[in-house]
Amino acid sequence: QVQLVESGGGLVQAGGSLRLSCAVSGRTSSTYVMAWFRQAPGKERQFVGAIRWSGSSTYYADSVKARFTISRDNAKNTVYLQMNSLQPEDTAVYYCAARRAAPTITAKEYDYWGQGTQVTVSS
């Protein structure tokens, strides 16, 4: 079992920045992929980006590439999502997810999920 707890959400003005954290506990391994998804009201859960628990490979949705950065601190068992140049369309609940396989953009293929953290960007 893997437990994920997100934090760092909040209200920010357009153009601002936030950093989300995902604290990871439980039986993880170097084969895990950690991902961030987001879900706006009335919309499906959308892939934001992913990072492997080992190595340096990262993956991003086109809509956030060059604005968002995923990183991890293995010593702290934490994955981060640095979000810059935020826009109102980035408003959503952001979720951390994990799976023990190759990265995928499909939410249902992830095995573990956090409870989510709300990000609201005002115009």
Tab-separated table of N, CA, C and O in Angstrom, residues 29-109:
chain	number	residue	atom	x	y	z
A	29	SER	N	8.784	1.875	-4.412
A	29	SER	CA	10.025	1.338	-4.953
A	29	SER	C	10.474	2.216	-6.101
A	29	SER	O	9.745	3.110	-6.551
A	30	SER	N	11.684	1.937	-6.585
A	30	SER	CA	12.245	2.737	-7.666
A	30	SER	C	11.470	2.579	-8.963
A	30	SER	O	11.633	3.354	-9.890
A	31	THR	N	10.614	1.586	-9.035
A	31	THR	CA	9.853	1.368	-10.269
A	31	THR	C	8.595	2.221	-10.341
A	31	THR	O	7.916	2.238	-11.354
A	32	TYR	N	8.289	2.929	-9.268
A	32	TYR	CA	7.054	3.697	-9.248
A	32	TYR	C	7.151	4.933	-10.124
A	32	TYR	O	8.209	5.545	-10.263
A	33	VAL	N	6.019	5.296	-10.686
A	33	VAL	CA	5.844	6.561	-11.387
A	33	VAL	C	4.883	7.410	-10.565
A	33	VAL	O	3.826	6.932	-10.151
A	34	MET	N	5.276	8.658	-10.329
A	34	MET	CA	4.440	9.603	-9.596
A	34	MET	C	3.881	10.620	-10.581
A	34	MET	O	4.616	11.132	-11.427
A	35	ALA	N	2.610	10.901	-10.459
A	35	ALA	CA	1.980	11.810	-11.415
A	35	ALA	C	1.111	12.838	-10.703
A	35	ALA	O	0.686	12.636	-9.576
A	36	TRP	N	0.880	13.910	-11.399
A	36	TRP	CA	-0.089	14.929	-10.972
A	36	TRP	C	-1.208	14.986	-12.004
A	36	TRP	O	-0.950	15.011	-13.216
A	37	PHE	N	-2.419	15.003	-11.484
A	37	PHE	CA	-3.616	15.205	-12.289
A	37	PHE	C	-4.375	16.396	-11.726
A	37	PHE	O	-4.139	16.817	-10.595
A	38	ARG	N	-5.310	16.896	-12.502
A	38	ARG	CA	-6.185	17.953	-12.001
A	38	ARG	C	-7.587	17.739	-12.537
A	38	ARG	O	-7.781	17.139	-13.597
A	39	GLN	N	-8.539	18.226	-11.770
A	39	GLN	CA	-9.936	18.085	-12.166
A	39	GLN	C	-10.691	19.365	-11.829
A	39	GLN	O	-10.792	19.747	-10.664
A	40	ALA	N	-11.189	19.995	-12.872
A	40	ALA	CA	-12.020	21.179	-12.714
A	40	ALA	C	-13.480	20.756	-12.614
A	40	ALA	O	-13.842	19.664	-13.073
A	41	PRO	N	-14.326	21.592	-12.031
A	41	PRO	CA	-15.750	21.227	-11.888
A	41	PRO	C	-16.375	20.887	-13.237
A	41	PRO	O	-16.220	21.625	-14.209
A	42	GLY	N	-17.054	19.745	-13.278
A	42	GLY	CA	-17.744	19.330	-14.486
A	42	GLY	C	-16.857	18.764	-15.573
A	42	GLY	O	-17.335	18.460	-16.671
A	43	LYS	N	-15.578	18.608	-15.279
A	43	LYS	CA	-14.650	18.083	-16.278
A	43	LYS	C	-13.997	16.799	-15.802
A	43	LYS	O	-13.988	16.488	-14.616
A	44	GLU	N	-13.435	16.055	-16.752
A	44	GLU	CA	-12.748	14.829	-16.402
A	44	GLU	C	-11.372	15.144	-15.800
A	44	GLU	O	-10.816	16.218	-16.007
A	45	ARG	N	-10.868	14.153	-15.065
A	45	ARG	CA	-9.554	14.304	-14.491
A	45	ARG	C	-8.515	14.337	-15.619
A	45	ARG	O	-8.526	13.489	-16.506
A	46	GLN	N	-7.624	15.311	-15.539
A	46	GLN	CA	-6.689	15.590	-16.627
A	46	GLN	C	-5.252	15.390	-16.168
A	46	GLN	O	-4.862	15.864	-15.093
A	47	PHE	N	-4.465	14.720	-16.991
A	47	PHE	CA	-3.043	14.523	-16.707
A	47	PHE	C	-2.316	15.850	-16.764
A	47	PHE	O	-2.514	16.645	-17.687
A	48	VAL	N	-1.466	16.094	-15.763
A	48	VAL	CA	-0.645	17.300	-15.727
A	48	VAL	C	0.805	16.951	-16.028
A	48	VAL	O	1.441	17.569	-16.892
A	49	GLY	N	1.340	15.972	-15.323
A	49	GLY	CA	2.724	15.573	-15.542
A	49	GLY	C	3.080	14.391	-14.678
A	49	GLY	O	2.314	13.985	-13.805
A	50	ALA	N	4.264	13.825	-14.931
A	50	ALA	CA	4.701	12.658	-14.187
A	50	ALA	C	6.215	12.631	-14.098
A	50	ALA	O	6.918	13.248	-14.908
A	51	ILE	N	6.687	11.884	-13.104
A	51	ILE	CA	8.120	11.712	-12.903
A	51	ILE	C	8.351	10.308	-12.375
A	51	ILE	O	7.551	9.775	-11.614
A	52	ARG	N	9.428	9.712	-12.803
A	52	ARG	CA	9.781	8.407	-12.261
A	52	ARG	C	10.413	8.571	-10.886
A	52	ARG	O	11.074	9.569	-10.624
A	53	TRP	N	10.196	7.553	-10.020
A	53	TRP	CA	10.753	7.642	-8.675
A	53	TRP	C	12.277	7.552	-8.709
A	53	TRP	O	12.953	8.042	-7.820
A	54	SER	N	12.828	6.944	-9.742
A	54	SER	CA	14.270	6.945	-9.941
A	54	SER	C	14.565	7.475	-11.336
A	54	SER	O	13.719	7.384	-12.215
A	55	GLY	N	15.732	8.024	-11.522
A	55	GLY	CA	16.041	8.613	-12.815
A	55	GLY	C	15.554	10.039	-12.903
A	55	GLY	O	15.028	10.593	-11.937
A	56	SER	N	15.689	10.627	-14.072
A	56	SER	CA	15.380	12.040	-14.237
A	56	SER	C	14.279	12.318	-15.245
A	56	SER	O	13.987	13.470	-15.553
A	57	SER	N	13.635	11.288	-15.728
A	57	SER	CA	12.630	11.492	-16.772
A	57	SER	C	11.384	12.156	-16.217
A	57	SER	O	10.855	11.761	-15.188
A	58	THR	N	10.924	13.175	-16.924
A	58	THR	CA	9.674	13.844	-16.588
A	58	THR	C	8.809	13.945	-17.838
A	58	THR	O	9.308	13.903	-18.963
A	59	TYR	N	7.520	14.060	-17.622
A	59	TYR	CA	6.548	14.088	-18.714
A	59	TYR	C	5.502	15.143	-18.371
A	59	TYR	O	5.085	15.242	-17.215
A	60	TYR	N	5.082	15.909	-19.371
A	60	TYR	CA	4.137	16.990	-19.122
A	60	TYR	C	3.052	17.030	-20.180
A	60	TYR	O	3.286	16.711	-21.352
A	61	ALA	N	1.876	17.485	-19.753
A	61	ALA	CA	0.837	17.808	-20.715
A	61	ALA	C	1.240	19.080	-21.459
A	61	ALA	O	1.906	19.957	-20.884
A	62	ASP	N	0.845	19.182	-22.698
A	62	ASP	CA	1.214	20.352	-23.501
A	62	ASP	C	0.730	21.650	-22.866
A	62	ASP	O	1.377	22.693	-22.985
A	63	SER	N	-0.401	21.587	-22.189
A	63	SER	CA	-1.002	22.795	-21.634
A	63	SER	C	-0.199	23.403	-20.487
A	63	SER	O	-0.387	24.572	-20.142
A	64	VAL	N	0.698	22.619	-19.898
A	64	VAL	CA	1.455	23.125	-18.751
A	64	VAL	C	2.960	23.138	-19.010
A	64	VAL	O	3.723	23.671	-18.186
A	65	LYS	N	3.372	22.558	-20.113
A	65	LYS	CA	4.797	22.486	-20.415
A	65	LYS	C	5.379	23.886	-20.432
A	65	LYS	O	4.784	24.821	-20.943
A	66	ALA	N	6.560	24.062	-19.856
A	66	ALA	CA	7.275	25.340	-19.766
A	66	ALA	C	6.740	26.227	-18.651
A	66	ALA	O	7.341	27.265	-18.337
A	67	ARG	N	5.602	25.862	-18.037
A	67	ARG	CA	5.106	26.628	-16.885
A	67	ARG	C	5.192	25.826	-15.588
A	67	ARG	O	5.404	26.391	-14.516
A	68	PHE	N	4.991	24.517	-15.685
A	68	PHE	CA	4.990	23.648	-14.518
A	68	PHE	C	6.236	22.771	-14.523
A	68	PHE	O	6.703	22.352	-15.589
A	69	THR	N	6.732	22.468	-13.329
A	69	THR	CA	7.893	21.594	-13.201
A	69	THR	C	7.645	20.586	-12.087
A	69	THR	O	7.259	20.961	-10.978
A	70	ILE	N	7.857	19.325	-12.398
A	70	ILE	CA	7.754	18.256	-11.410
A	70	ILE	C	9.148	17.892	-10.947
A	70	ILE	O	10.073	17.760	-11.754
A	71	SER	N	9.280	17.699	-9.638
A	71	SER	CA	10.548	17.255	-9.079
A	71	SER	C	10.259	16.349	-7.895
A	71	SER	O	9.109	16.216	-7.466
A	72	ARG	N	11.279	15.740	-7.386
A	72	ARG	CA	11.097	14.867	-6.220
A	72	ARG	C	12.310	14.989	-5.322
A	72	ARG	O	13.402	15.334	-5.748
A	73	ASP	N	12.084	14.689	-4.051
A	73	ASP	CA	13.146	14.610	-3.058
A	73	ASP	C	13.020	13.232	-2.424
A	73	ASP	O	12.164	13.011	-1.560
A	74	ASN	N	13.850	12.309	-2.871
A	74	ASN	CA	13.729	10.933	-2.383
A	74	ASN	C	13.996	10.839	-0.888
A	74	ASN	O	13.396	10.013	-0.193
A	75	ALA	N	14.882	11.665	-0.374
A	75	ALA	CA	15.187	11.627	1.060
A	75	ALA	C	13.978	12.022	1.891
A	75	ALA	O	13.790	11.538	3.012
A	76	LYS	N	13.151	12.910	1.346
A	76	LYS	CA	11.950	13.353	2.058
A	76	LYS	C	10.716	12.607	1.603
A	76	LYS	O	9.611	12.880	2.083
A	77	ASN	N	10.878	11.692	0.643
A	77	ASN	CA	9.728	10.965	0.094
A	77	ASN	C	8.625	11.929	-0.338
A	77	ASN	O	7.443	11.745	-0.004
A	78	THR	N	9.010	12.929	-1.063
A	78	THR	CA	8.071	13.970	-1.465
A	78	THR	C	8.244	14.293	-2.939
A	78	THR	O	9.378	14.361	-3.441
A	79	VAL	N	7.126	14.486	-3.599
A	79	VAL	CA	7.098	14.920	-4.991
A	79	VAL	C	6.484	16.318	-5.028
A	79	VAL	O	5.536	16.600	-4.295
A	80	TYR	N	7.038	17.160	-5.873
A	80	TYR	CA	6.595	18.549	-5.935
A	80	TYR	C	6.052	18.881	-7.325
A	80	TYR	O	6.464	18.302	-8.332
A	81	LEU	N	5.156	19.849	-7.343
A	81	LEU	CA	4.687	20.424	-8.609
A	81	LEU	C	4.803	21.938	-8.479
A	81	LEU	O	4.019	22.568	-7.768
A	82	GLN	N	5.819	22.486	-9.117
A	82	GLN	CA	6.012	23.928	-9.140
A	82	GLN	C	5.214	24.499	-10.302
A	82	GLN	O	5.426	24.114	-11.449
A	83	MET	N	4.304	25.409	-9.982
A	83	MET	CA	3.415	25.970	-10.996
A	83	MET	C	3.667	27.468	-11.102
A	83	MET	O	3.473	28.204	-10.133
A	84	ASN	N	4.104	27.893	-12.266
A	84	ASN	CA	4.379	29.302	-12.526
A	84	ASN	C	3.434	29.835	-13.590
A	84	ASN	O	2.810	29.068	-14.333
A	85	SER	N	3.337	31.148	-13.669
A	85	SER	CA	2.481	31.805	-14.665
A	85	SER	C	1.082	31.206	-14.657
A	85	SER	O	0.525	30.880	-15.716
A	86	LEU	N	0.527	31.059	-13.489
A	86	LEU	CA	-0.794	30.432	-13.365
A	86	LEU	C	-1.869	31.287	-14.018
A	86	LEU	O	-1.820	32.526	-13.980
A	87	GLN	N	-2.829	30.597	-14.617
A	87	GLN	CA	-3.940	31.245	-15.295
A	87	GLN	C	-5.254	30.729	-14.716
A	87	GLN	O	-5.285	29.643	-14.137
A	88	PRO	N	-6.336	31.489	-14.884
A	88	PRO	CA	-7.626	31.020	-14.348
A	88	PRO	C	-8.003	29.620	-14.815
A	88	PRO	O	-8.632	28.867	-14.059
A	89	GLU	N	-7.612	29.243	-16.013
A	89	GLU	CA	-7.953	27.898	-16.507
A	89	GLU	C	-7.174	26.801	-15.797
A	89	GLU	O	-7.459	25.613	-15.993
A	90	ASP	N	-6.209	27.172	-14.964
A	90	ASP	CA	-5.492	26.183	-14.155
A	90	ASP	C	-6.250	25.862	-12.866
A	90	ASP	O	-5.841	24.981	-12.105
A	91	THR	N	-7.336	26.566	-12.605
A	91	THR	CA	-8.143	26.318	-11.408
A	91	THR	C	-8.710	24.913	-11.428
A	91	THR	O	-9.359	24.501	-12.398
A	92	ALA	N	-8.443	24.168	-10.370
A	92	ALA	CA	-8.875	22.767	-10.297
A	92	ALA	C	-8.453	22.197	-8.948
A	92	ALA	O	-7.694	22.820	-8.206
A	93	VAL	N	-8.947	21.002	-8.677
A	93	VAL	CA	-8.390	20.207	-7.587
A	93	VAL	C	-7.234	19.406	-8.178
A	93	VAL	O	-7.404	18.732	-9.206
A	94	TYR	N	-6.086	19.488	-7.550
A	94	TYR	CA	-4.893	18.804	-8.030
A	94	TYR	C	-4.662	17.555	-7.182
A	94	TYR	O	-4.674	17.622	-5.947
A	95	TYR	N	-4.438	16.445	-7.881
A	95	TYR	CA	-4.250	15.154	-7.238
A	95	TYR	C	-2.868	14.589	-7.548
A	95	TYR	O	-2.385	14.698	-8.671
A	96	CYS	N	-2.296	13.945	-6.561
A	96	CYS	CA	-1.079	13.173	-6.733
A	96	CYS	C	-1.495	11.712	-6.907
A	96	CYS	O	-2.449	11.246	-6.259
A	97	ALA	N	-0.797	11.006	-7.781
A	97	ALA	CA	-1.134	9.615	-8.054
A	97	ALA	C	0.145	8.810	-8.250
A	97	ALA	O	1.201	9.363	-8.585
A	98	ALA	N	0.027	7.489	-8.082
A	98	ALA	CA	1.186	6.615	-8.240
A	98	ALA	C	0.776	5.307	-8.906
A	98	ALA	O	-0.338	4.819	-8.720
A	99	ARG	N	1.702	4.777	-9.680
A	99	ARG	CA	1.510	3.455	-10.262
A	99	ARG	C	2.865	2.792	-10.411
A	99	ARG	O	3.887	3.466	-10.550
A	100	ARG	N	2.832	1.470	-10.397
A	100	ARG	CA	4.080	0.702	-10.487
A	100	ARG	C	4.234	0.189	-11.909
A	100	ARG	O	4.131	-1.003	-12.169
A	101	ALA	N	4.441	1.107	-12.826
A	101	ALA	CA	4.583	0.725	-14.231
A	101	ALA	C	5.011	1.973	-14.995
A	101	ALA	O	5.343	2.986	-14.404
A	102	ALA	N	4.980	1.883	-16.300
A	102	ALA	CA	5.405	3.003	-17.130
A	102	ALA	C	4.436	4.177	-16.991
A	102	ALA	O	3.264	3.983	-16.666
A	103	PRO	N	4.894	5.386	-17.220
A	103	PRO	CA	4.000	6.547	-17.143
A	103	PRO	C	2.865	6.436	-18.145
A	103	PRO	O	3.027	5.926	-19.252
A	104	THR	N	1.713	6.930	-17.741
A	104	THR	CA	0.566	6.987	-18.626
A	104	THR	C	-0.243	8.231	-18.287
A	104	THR	O	-0.215	8.710	-17.155
A	105	ILE	N	-0.974	8.747	-19.258
A	105	ILE	CA	-1.795	9.934	-19.018
A	105	ILE	C	-3.213	9.554	-18.602
A	105	ILE	O	-4.036	10.426	-18.353
A	106	THR	N	-3.502	8.272	-18.510
A	106	THR	CA	-4.849	7.791	-18.203
A	106	THR	C	-5.026	7.617	-16.703
A	106	THR	O	-4.363	6.788	-16.082
A	107	ALA	N	-5.955	8.383	-16.132
A	107	ALA	CA	-6.119	8.394	-14.685
A	107	ALA	C	-6.461	7.020	-14.117
A	107	ALA	O	-5.940	6.625	-13.068
A	108	LYS	N	-7.309	6.278	-14.791
A	108	LYS	CA	-7.771	5.011	-14.228
A	108	LYS	C	-6.661	3.975	-14.149
A	108	LYS	O	-6.827	2.938	-13.505
A	109	GLU	N	-5.536	4.227	-14.777
A	109	GLU	CA	-4.435	3.274	-14.733
A	109	GLU	C	-3.497	3.512	-13.557
A	109	GLU	O	-2.519	2.783	-13.397
